[in-house]
mmCIF file of C-alpha atoms in Angstrom:
data_model
loop_
_atom_site.group_PDB
_atom_site.id
_atom_site.type_symbol
_atom_site.label_atom_id
_atom_site.label_comp_id
_atom_site.label_asym_id
_atom_site.label_seq_id
_atom_site.Cartn_x
_atom_site.Cartn_y
_atom_site.Cartn_z
ATOM 1 C CA MET R 1 -75.781 -6.316 25.667
ATOM 2 C CA SER R 2 -74.868 -7.910 28.966
ATOM 3 C CA ALA R 3 -71.345 -8.957 29.894
ATOM 4 C CA GLU R 4 -72.267 -12.615 29.393
ATOM 5 C CA GLN R 5 -73.637 -11.939 25.919
ATOM 6 C CA LEU R 6 -70.540 -9.930 24.975
ATOM 7 C CA ALA R 7 -68.288 -12.724 26.205
ATOM 8 C CA GLU R 8 -70.252 -15.279 24.173
ATOM 9 C CA LEU R 9 -70.073 -13.025 21.111
ATOM 10 C CA SER R 10 -66.312 -12.745 21.581
ATOM 11 C CA ASP R 11 -65.971 -16.533 21.636
ATOM 12 C CA LEU R 12 -68.050 -16.851 18.470
ATOM 13 C CA THR R 13 -66.073 -14.218 16.594
ATOM 14 C CA VAL R 14 -62.831 -16.002 17.490
ATOM 15 C CA LEU R 15 -64.222 -19.137 15.851
ATOM 16 C CA ALA R 16 -65.310 -17.056 12.848
ATOM 17 C CA ALA R 17 -61.778 -15.658 12.585
ATOM 18 C CA VAL R 18 -60.358 -19.195 12.601
ATOM 19 C CA LEU R 19 -62.681 -20.242 9.753
ATOM 20 C CA LEU R 20 -61.884 -17.155 7.685
ATOM 21 C CA TYR R 21 -58.147 -17.561 8.215
ATOM 22 C CA VAL R 22 -58.387 -21.195 7.083
ATOM 23 C CA LEU R 23 -60.233 -20.187 3.910
ATOM 24 C CA ALA R 24 -57.736 -17.411 3.266
ATOM 25 C CA MET R 25 -54.882 -19.886 3.732
ATOM 26 C CA ILE R 26 -56.416 -22.199 1.113
ATOM 27 C CA ALA R 27 -56.854 -19.324 -1.334
ATOM 28 C CA PHE R 28 -53.297 -18.070 -0.853
ATOM 29 C CA ALA R 29 -51.939 -21.598 -1.210
ATOM 30 C CA THR R 30 -53.874 -21.985 -4.464
ATOM 31 C CA GLU R 31 -52.316 -18.828 -5.853
ATOM 32 C CA LEU R 32 -48.826 -19.765 -4.708
ATOM 33 C CA ALA R 33 -48.813 -23.396 -5.799
ATOM 34 C CA PHE R 34 -51.209 -23.643 -8.723
ATOM 35 C CA GLY R 35 -50.264 -20.315 -10.296
ATOM 36 C CA ARG R 36 -46.537 -21.026 -10.160
ATOM 37 C CA PHE R 37 -47.170 -24.546 -11.433
ATOM 38 C CA ILE R 38 -48.974 -23.264 -14.521
ATOM 39 C CA ALA R 39 -46.200 -20.776 -15.303
ATOM 40 C CA GLY R 40 -43.518 -23.408 -14.773
ATOM 41 C CA LYS R 41 -45.291 -25.913 -17.004
ATOM 42 C CA THR R 42 -45.628 -23.306 -19.742
ATOM 43 C CA ALA R 43 -41.915 -22.565 -19.522
ATOM 44 C CA ALA R 44 -41.042 -26.249 -19.669
ATOM 45 C CA ARG R 45 -43.235 -26.730 -22.726
ATOM 46 C CA ALA R 46 -41.596 -23.760 -24.428
ATOM 47 C CA ALA R 47 -38.155 -25.180 -23.700
ATOM 48 C CA ARG R 48 -38.875 -28.436 -25.549
ATOM 49 C CA PRO R 49 -37.173 -28.600 -28.954
ATOM 50 C CA VAL R 50 -39.392 -28.189 -31.998
ATOM 51 C CA ARG R 51 -38.666 -30.213 -35.107
ATOM 52 C CA GLN R 52 -38.020 -27.938 -38.060
ATOM 53 C CA PRO R 53 -37.060 -29.057 -41.610
ATOM 54 C CA VAL R 54 -33.580 -28.108 -42.787
ATOM 55 C CA THR R 55 -32.451 -28.442 -46.430
ATOM 56 C CA VAL R 56 -29.182 -30.311 -47.033
ATOM 57 C CA GLY R 57 -27.390 -30.167 -50.344
ATOM 58 C CA ALA R 58 -28.123 -28.162 -53.451
ATOM 59 C CA ALA R 59 -31.456 -26.565 -54.046
ATOM 60 C CA GLY R 60 -33.816 -28.323 -56.365
ATOM 61 C CA ASP R 61 -35.257 -31.789 -56.685
ATOM 62 C CA ASP R 62 -32.067 -33.475 -55.382
ATOM 63 C CA ALA R 63 -32.151 -31.562 -52.079
ATOM 64 C CA VAL R 64 -32.685 -33.667 -48.965
ATOM 65 C CA LYS R 65 -34.708 -32.312 -46.048
ATOM 66 C CA VAL R 66 -33.881 -33.424 -42.508
ATOM 67 C CA ASP R 67 -35.309 -32.457 -39.145
ATOM 68 C CA SER R 68 -33.369 -30.245 -36.776
ATOM 69 C CA ALA R 69 -34.193 -29.565 -33.162
ATOM 70 C CA ALA R 70 -34.605 -25.827 -32.615
ATOM 71 C CA PRO R 71 -35.669 -24.751 -29.124
ATOM 72 C CA GLU R 72 -38.254 -22.046 -28.770
ATOM 73 C CA PRO R 73 -37.646 -19.156 -26.392
ATOM 74 C CA VAL R 74 -38.241 -20.072 -22.775
ATOM 75 C CA ALA R 75 -40.974 -18.217 -20.941
ATOM 76 C CA PRO R 76 -39.554 -15.830 -18.367
ATOM 77 C CA GLU R 77 -39.389 -16.947 -14.742
ATOM 78 C CA GLY R 78 -41.683 -14.126 -13.670
ATOM 79 C CA ALA R 79 -44.454 -15.145 -16.074
ATOM 80 C CA PRO R 80 -47.893 -14.069 -14.870
ATOM 81 C CA PRO R 81 -49.907 -16.704 -13.009
ATOM 82 C CA SER R 82 -53.074 -18.221 -14.374
ATOM 83 C CA ARG R 83 -56.326 -16.320 -14.113
ATOM 84 C CA LEU R 84 -57.637 -18.786 -11.532
ATOM 85 C CA ALA R 85 -54.560 -18.326 -9.344
ATOM 86 C CA ALA R 86 -54.754 -14.537 -9.572
ATOM 87 C CA ARG R 87 -58.390 -14.618 -8.528
ATOM 88 C CA ALA R 88 -57.541 -16.962 -5.671
ATOM 89 C CA GLY R 89 -54.972 -14.465 -4.384
ATOM 90 C CA THR R 90 -57.508 -11.640 -4.485
ATOM 91 C CA VAL R 91 -60.062 -13.781 -2.670
ATOM 92 C CA GLY R 92 -57.402 -14.718 -0.129
ATOM 93 C CA LEU R 93 -56.739 -11.066 0.670
ATOM 94 C CA ALA R 94 -60.456 -10.361 1.059
ATOM 95 C CA LEU R 95 -60.866 -13.341 3.384
ATOM 96 C CA ALA R 96 -57.792 -12.292 5.365
ATOM 97 C CA TRP R 97 -59.272 -8.835 5.925
ATOM 98 C CA LEU R 98 -62.582 -10.379 6.997
ATOM 99 C CA GLY R 99 -60.743 -12.674 9.396
ATOM 100 C CA TRP R 100 -58.813 -9.666 10.688
ATOM 101 C CA ALA R 101 -62.105 -7.846 11.327
ATOM 102 C CA ALA R 102 -63.509 -10.872 13.167
ATOM 103 C CA ASN R 103 -60.314 -11.148 15.214
ATOM 104 C CA LEU R 104 -60.570 -7.456 16.113
ATOM 105 C CA ALA R 105 -64.246 -7.845 17.032
ATOM 106 C CA ALA R 106 -63.339 -10.733 19.332
ATOM 107 C CA ILE R 107 -60.797 -8.564 21.146
ATOM 108 C CA VAL R 108 -63.128 -5.558 21.456
ATOM 109 C CA THR R 109 -66.129 -7.547 22.697
ATOM 110 C CA ARG R 110 -63.917 -9.418 25.168
ATOM 111 C CA GLY R 111 -62.668 -6.112 26.526
ATOM 112 C CA LEU R 112 -66.203 -4.768 26.855
ATOM 113 C CA ALA R 113 -67.302 -7.976 28.574
ATOM 114 C CA VAL R 114 -64.582 -7.852 31.237
ATOM 115 C CA GLY R 115 -64.372 -4.050 31.525
ATOM 116 C CA ARG R 116 -60.580 -3.899 31.068
ATOM 117 C CA TRP R 117 -57.833 -4.224 28.488
ATOM 118 C CA PRO R 118 -58.385 -7.685 26.999
ATOM 119 C CA TRP R 119 -54.971 -9.232 27.432
ATOM 120 C CA GLY R 120 -54.827 -10.175 31.081
ATOM 121 C CA ASN R 121 -54.344 -13.923 30.590
ATOM 122 C CA MET R 122 -52.718 -16.318 28.150
ATOM 123 C CA TYR R 123 -55.878 -16.835 26.083
ATOM 124 C CA GLU R 124 -56.404 -13.138 25.534
ATOM 125 C CA PHE R 125 -52.728 -12.550 24.828
ATOM 126 C CA VAL R 126 -52.538 -15.248 22.126
ATOM 127 C CA VAL R 127 -55.708 -13.953 20.435
ATOM 128 C CA ALA R 128 -54.195 -10.467 20.372
ATOM 129 C CA LEU R 129 -50.838 -11.830 19.162
ATOM 130 C CA CYS R 130 -52.479 -13.560 16.177
ATOM 131 C CA PHE R 131 -54.288 -10.333 15.389
ATOM 132 C CA ALA R 132 -50.991 -8.433 15.479
ATOM 133 C CA ALA R 133 -49.284 -10.920 13.140
ATOM 134 C CA VAL R 134 -52.098 -10.708 10.573
ATOM 135 C CA THR R 135 -52.146 -6.913 10.909
ATOM 136 C CA ALA R 136 -48.418 -6.764 10.200
ATOM 137 C CA PHE R 137 -48.885 -8.876 7.070
ATOM 138 C CA LEU R 138 -51.873 -6.908 5.748
ATOM 139 C CA LEU R 139 -50.333 -3.482 6.371
ATOM 140 C CA THR R 140 -47.095 -4.577 4.731
ATOM 141 C CA GLN R 141 -49.104 -5.848 1.760
ATOM 142 C CA LEU R 142 -50.555 -2.359 1.309
ATOM 143 C CA ARG R 143 -47.072 -0.985 0.546
ATOM 144 C CA HIS R 144 -45.171 -4.000 -0.762
ATOM 145 C CA ASN R 145 -46.243 -7.134 -2.587
ATOM 146 C CA VAL R 146 -45.790 -9.805 0.094
ATOM 147 C CA ARG R 147 -48.818 -11.882 -0.807
ATOM 148 C CA PHE R 148 -46.525 -14.897 -1.070
ATOM 149 C CA LEU R 149 -46.421 -14.877 2.750
ATOM 150 C CA GLY R 150 -50.204 -15.058 3.015
ATOM 151 C CA ALA R 151 -50.610 -18.821 3.240
ATOM 152 C CA PHE R 152 -47.912 -19.141 5.887
ATOM 153 C CA VAL R 153 -49.088 -16.201 8.014
ATOM 154 C CA MET R 154 -52.650 -17.520 7.854
ATOM 155 C CA VAL R 155 -51.653 -21.007 8.989
ATOM 156 C CA THR R 156 -49.667 -19.450 11.847
ATOM 157 C CA ALA R 157 -52.679 -17.368 12.924
ATOM 158 C CA THR R 158 -54.980 -20.385 12.590
ATOM 159 C CA LEU R 159 -52.774 -22.584 14.761
ATOM 160 C CA GLY R 160 -52.390 -19.780 17.299
ATOM 161 C CA LEU R 161 -56.122 -19.173 17.620
ATOM 162 C CA GLY R 162 -56.718 -22.924 17.715
ATOM 163 C CA ALA R 163 -54.298 -23.256 20.621
ATOM 164 C CA ALA R 164 -55.944 -20.297 22.352
ATOM 165 C CA VAL R 165 -59.370 -21.911 22.127
ATOM 166 C CA LYS R 166 -58.381 -25.510 22.900
ATOM 167 C CA ILE R 167 -55.499 -25.074 25.363
ATOM 168 C CA PHE R 168 -55.401 -21.580 26.847
ATOM 169 C CA TYR R 169 -59.086 -20.694 27.007
ATOM 170 C CA THR R 170 -60.105 -18.760 30.126
ATOM 171 C CA ALA R 171 -63.644 -17.608 30.817
ATOM 172 C CA ALA R 172 -64.172 -13.857 30.816
ATOM 173 C CA GLY R 173 -63.614 -12.388 34.262
ATOM 174 C CA PRO R 174 -61.487 -10.080 36.397
ATOM 175 C CA VAL R 175 -57.726 -10.295 36.737
ATOM 176 C CA VAL R 176 -55.416 -10.183 39.717
ATOM 177 C CA PRO R 177 -54.834 -6.702 41.180
ATOM 178 C CA ALA R 178 -51.286 -6.485 39.788
ATOM 179 C CA LEU R 179 -52.725 -6.515 36.252
ATOM 180 C CA ASN R 180 -55.468 -4.018 36.943
ATOM 181 C CA SER R 181 -53.374 -1.061 35.838
ATOM 182 C CA TYR R 182 -53.051 1.331 32.921
ATOM 183 C CA TRP R 183 -49.574 -0.132 32.413
ATOM 184 C CA ILE R 184 -51.156 -3.182 30.782
ATOM 185 C CA ALA R 185 -52.256 -0.941 27.921
ATOM 186 C CA ILE R 186 -48.714 0.399 27.534
ATOM 187 C CA HIS R 187 -46.430 -2.536 28.242
ATOM 188 C CA VAL R 188 -48.449 -5.441 26.844
ATOM 189 C CA SER R 189 -49.660 -3.516 23.789
ATOM 190 C CA ALA R 190 -46.081 -2.743 22.754
ATOM 191 C CA ALA R 191 -45.080 -6.378 23.326
ATOM 192 C CA ILE R 192 -48.003 -7.646 21.231
ATOM 193 C CA ILE R 193 -47.290 -5.351 18.273
ATOM 194 C CA ALA R 194 -43.578 -6.177 18.338
ATOM 195 C CA SER R 195 -44.310 -9.897 18.615
ATOM 196 C CA GLY R 196 -46.610 -9.754 15.594
ATOM 197 C CA LEU R 197 -43.845 -8.196 13.497
ATOM 198 C CA PHE R 198 -41.291 -10.683 14.829
ATOM 199 C CA ALA R 199 -43.680 -13.504 13.895
ATOM 200 C CA MET R 200 -43.900 -12.305 10.291
ATOM 201 C CA ALA R 201 -40.102 -12.077 10.180
ATOM 202 C CA GLY R 202 -39.884 -15.594 11.599
ATOM 203 C CA VAL R 203 -42.178 -16.946 8.868
ATOM 204 C CA ALA R 204 -40.012 -15.290 6.208
ATOM 205 C CA GLY R 205 -36.879 -16.711 7.849
ATOM 206 C CA VAL R 206 -38.211 -20.267 7.851
ATOM 207 C CA LEU R 207 -39.165 -19.943 4.183
ATOM 208 C CA TYR R 208 -35.664 -18.657 3.445
ATOM 209 C CA LEU R 209 -34.127 -21.830 4.848
ATOM 210 C CA VAL R 210 -36.513 -24.243 3.138
ATOM 211 C CA ARG R 211 -36.316 -22.537 -0.253
ATOM 212 C CA GLY R 212 -33.904 -24.386 -2.524
ATOM 213 C CA ASP R 213 -32.769 -23.488 -5.990
ATOM 214 C CA GLY R 214 -35.494 -25.702 -7.438
ATOM 215 C CA MET R 215 -38.356 -24.417 -5.283
ATOM 216 C CA SER R 216 -39.516 -21.698 -7.656
ATOM 217 C CA ARG R 217 -42.948 -21.613 -6.038
ATOM 218 C CA LEU R 218 -41.423 -19.443 -3.309
ATOM 219 C CA PRO R 219 -40.014 -15.959 -3.868
ATOM 220 C CA SER R 220 -36.284 -15.362 -4.004
ATOM 221 C CA ARG R 221 -34.197 -15.591 -0.870
ATOM 222 C CA GLU R 222 -33.273 -11.931 -1.270
ATOM 223 C CA ASP R 223 -36.953 -10.930 -1.091
ATOM 224 C CA LEU R 224 -37.563 -13.144 1.945
ATOM 225 C CA GLU R 225 -34.543 -11.746 3.764
ATOM 226 C CA ARG R 226 -35.608 -8.189 2.935
ATOM 227 C CA VAL R 227 -39.094 -8.727 4.379
ATOM 228 C CA ALA R 228 -37.690 -10.253 7.576
ATOM 229 C CA HIS R 229 -35.151 -7.470 8.087
ATOM 230 C CA ARG R 230 -37.684 -4.677 7.612
ATOM 231 C CA ALA R 231 -40.106 -6.279 10.068
ATOM 232 C CA ILE R 232 -37.383 -6.641 12.701
ATOM 233 C CA VAL R 233 -36.203 -3.056 12.205
ATOM 234 C CA PHE R 234 -39.726 -1.850 13.046
ATOM 235 C CA ALA R 235 -40.293 -4.363 15.858
ATOM 236 C CA PHE R 236 -37.034 -3.999 17.779
ATOM 237 C CA PRO R 237 -37.661 -0.447 19.125
ATOM 238 C CA LEU R 238 -41.147 -1.520 20.202
ATOM 239 C CA TRP R 239 -39.755 -4.524 22.052
ATOM 240 C CA THR R 240 -37.157 -2.282 23.687
ATOM 241 C CA PHE R 241 -39.938 0.030 24.844
ATOM 242 C CA ALA R 242 -41.944 -2.958 26.121
ATOM 243 C CA VAL R 243 -39.005 -4.159 28.238
ATOM 244 C CA ILE R 244 -38.498 -0.684 29.715
ATOM 245 C CA ALA R 245 -42.227 -0.228 30.361
ATOM 246 C CA GLY R 246 -42.314 -3.642 32.021
ATOM 247 C CA ALA R 247 -39.559 -2.581 34.411
ATOM 248 C CA LEU R 248 -41.466 0.594 35.297
ATOM 249 C CA TRP R 249 -44.632 -1.419 35.850
ATOM 250 C CA ALA R 250 -42.732 -3.892 38.044
ATOM 251 C CA ASP R 251 -41.507 -1.038 40.217
ATOM 252 C CA ARG R 252 -45.053 0.229 40.646
ATOM 253 C CA ALA R 253 -46.555 -3.207 41.302
ATOM 254 C CA TRP R 254 -43.782 -4.957 43.259
ATOM 255 C CA GLY R 255 -41.486 -2.151 44.389
ATOM 256 C CA ARG R 256 -38.480 -3.071 42.218
ATOM 257 C CA TYR R 257 -37.477 -2.569 38.594
ATOM 258 C CA TRP R 258 -35.725 -5.903 38.159
ATOM 259 C CA GLY R 259 -36.040 -9.127 40.134
ATOM 260 C CA TRP R 260 -34.606 -11.819 37.839
ATOM 261 C CA ASP R 261 -38.069 -13.227 37.275
ATOM 262 C CA PRO R 262 -38.036 -15.803 34.412
ATOM 263 C CA LYS R 263 -40.236 -13.596 32.230
ATOM 264 C CA GLU R 264 -37.943 -10.629 32.778
ATOM 265 C CA VAL R 265 -34.848 -12.696 32.053
ATOM 266 C CA TRP R 266 -36.214 -14.168 28.815
ATOM 267 C CA SER R 267 -37.528 -10.807 27.657
ATOM 268 C CA PHE R 268 -33.985 -9.499 28.010
ATOM 269 C CA ILE R 269 -32.498 -12.587 26.315
ATOM 270 C CA THR R 270 -34.883 -12.026 23.397
ATOM 271 C CA TRP R 271 -33.829 -8.382 23.219
ATOM 272 C CA VAL R 272 -30.143 -9.370 23.173
ATOM 273 C CA ALA R 273 -30.739 -11.955 20.432
ATOM 274 C CA TYR R 274 -32.479 -9.498 18.116
ATOM 275 C CA ALA R 275 -29.889 -6.838 18.935
ATOM 276 C CA ALA R 276 -27.192 -9.334 17.905
ATOM 277 C CA TYR R 277 -28.979 -9.905 14.600
ATOM 278 C CA LEU R 278 -29.180 -6.184 13.816
ATOM 279 C CA HIS R 279 -25.617 -5.591 15.022
ATOM 280 C CA ALA R 280 -24.268 -8.416 12.868
ATOM 281 C CA ARG R 281 -25.950 -7.004 9.771
ATOM 282 C CA VAL R 282 -24.745 -3.452 10.345
ATOM 283 C CA THR R 283 -21.183 -3.959 11.584
ATOM 284 C CA ALA R 284 -20.135 -7.372 10.275
ATOM 285 C CA GLY R 285 -22.180 -7.247 7.098
ATOM 286 C CA TRP R 286 -23.867 -10.580 7.763
ATOM 287 C CA ARG R 287 -26.360 -11.526 5.095
ATOM 288 C CA GLY R 288 -28.050 -14.635 3.859
ATOM 289 C CA LYS R 289 -28.197 -17.877 5.809
ATOM 290 C CA ALA R 290 -26.012 -16.777 8.730
ATOM 291 C CA ALA R 291 -28.160 -13.725 9.483
ATOM 292 C CA THR R 292 -31.352 -15.749 9.010
ATOM 293 C CA VAL R 293 -30.212 -18.376 11.508
ATOM 294 C CA VAL R 294 -29.498 -15.654 14.089
ATOM 295 C CA GLN R 295 -32.937 -14.099 13.681
ATOM 296 C CA LEU R 296 -34.615 -17.509 13.957
ATOM 297 C CA VAL R 297 -32.704 -18.184 17.189
ATOM 298 C CA ALA R 298 -34.042 -14.853 18.431
ATOM 299 C CA PHE R 299 -37.551 -15.852 17.331
ATOM 300 C CA ALA R 300 -37.232 -19.129 19.257
ATOM 301 C CA CYS R 301 -36.288 -17.110 22.354
ATOM 302 C CA LEU R 302 -39.373 -14.965 21.783
ATOM 303 C CA LEU R 303 -41.674 -17.981 21.523
ATOM 304 C CA PHE R 304 -40.268 -19.513 24.694
ATOM 305 C CA ASN R 305 -40.661 -16.189 26.472
ATOM 306 C CA LEU R 306 -44.265 -15.716 25.363
ATOM 307 C CA ILE R 307 -45.466 -19.293 25.800
ATOM 308 C CA GLY R 308 -42.886 -21.581 27.338
ATOM 309 C CA VAL R 309 -42.199 -19.466 30.422
ATOM 310 C CA ASN R 310 -45.909 -19.205 31.211
ATOM 311 C CA ILE R 311 -46.462 -22.952 30.854
ATOM 312 C CA PHE R 312 -43.306 -24.579 32.159
ATOM 313 C CA VAL R 313 -41.625 -22.004 34.419
ATOM 314 C CA GLY R 314 -43.076 -20.475 37.549
ATOM 315 C CA GLY R 315 -42.550 -16.919 38.685
ATOM 316 C CA MET R 316 -44.172 -13.576 39.296
ATOM 317 C CA HIS R 317 -45.808 -13.788 35.871
ATOM 318 C CA SER R 318 -47.583 -17.068 36.653
ATOM 319 C CA TYR R 319 -50.845 -15.117 36.880
ATOM 320 C CA ALA R 320 -51.392 -15.958 33.206
ATOM 321 C CA ASP R 321 -54.130 -18.490 34.113
ATOM 322 C CA VAL R 322 -52.698 -21.255 31.950
#
């Protein structure tokens, strides 16, 4: 296939990934909402008092029978979802894997079309970032049951790919000489993987804050906090490596390790914010809402670093073609 055909195929597979992620989001939402609703309704029905006759007075013809309200046992909170909801969750996972494959195909064909690592501009970076976030969710699902995050990760990936197509799209082509280096495979790859894990942690953190005592459709706050913490523990060393690799690349490209460029500054601010989150948990024993707020502040720094700096702030990294 020619470069033009590969580039067109990449664009089509991005659209296919968007469609599959949307369908997966609907399926996951069906499992989360409808399945929990059925279980909750069953529990509520079981909790209603049942009228049972009770004999008052002596036994025999003179006995008087009256009704007494006797509640039946309440169904447990972890009651299994309906069959429809369970099937919807399975379908959601299958669709998520298909969307993941389409997302991967879009990245590979884009790379073949341009003859380089396919994250040299904002469009390519966001497509790869969505792929990393979905990958983090699916790989975590293989070891732990985090399917409750599916709907929210899918909507995040859908919005990200939608923004890539509608706002950040850049036609396939060469990049500036500073990006034509093997360091892009080292530095940017580490940043993308770490950002995908941070994104999954951010989704879990937002759900932690919006989950109230009455919102039983969502998992417990302890489970949400555990998912977020594990993702950050894996992502933080990768982000640290990405910052160091970026400094080494800057020395090779511009002759200095550090120049107070906005991207460099916000990468370091993001690193400090996540380091503060991990430090607070280990040394001060922060848990719950306080720790979640810190990690969401760090996630906001990450988003501004990845998107805001490239759009609103000029600097040496303005080659992002936004």
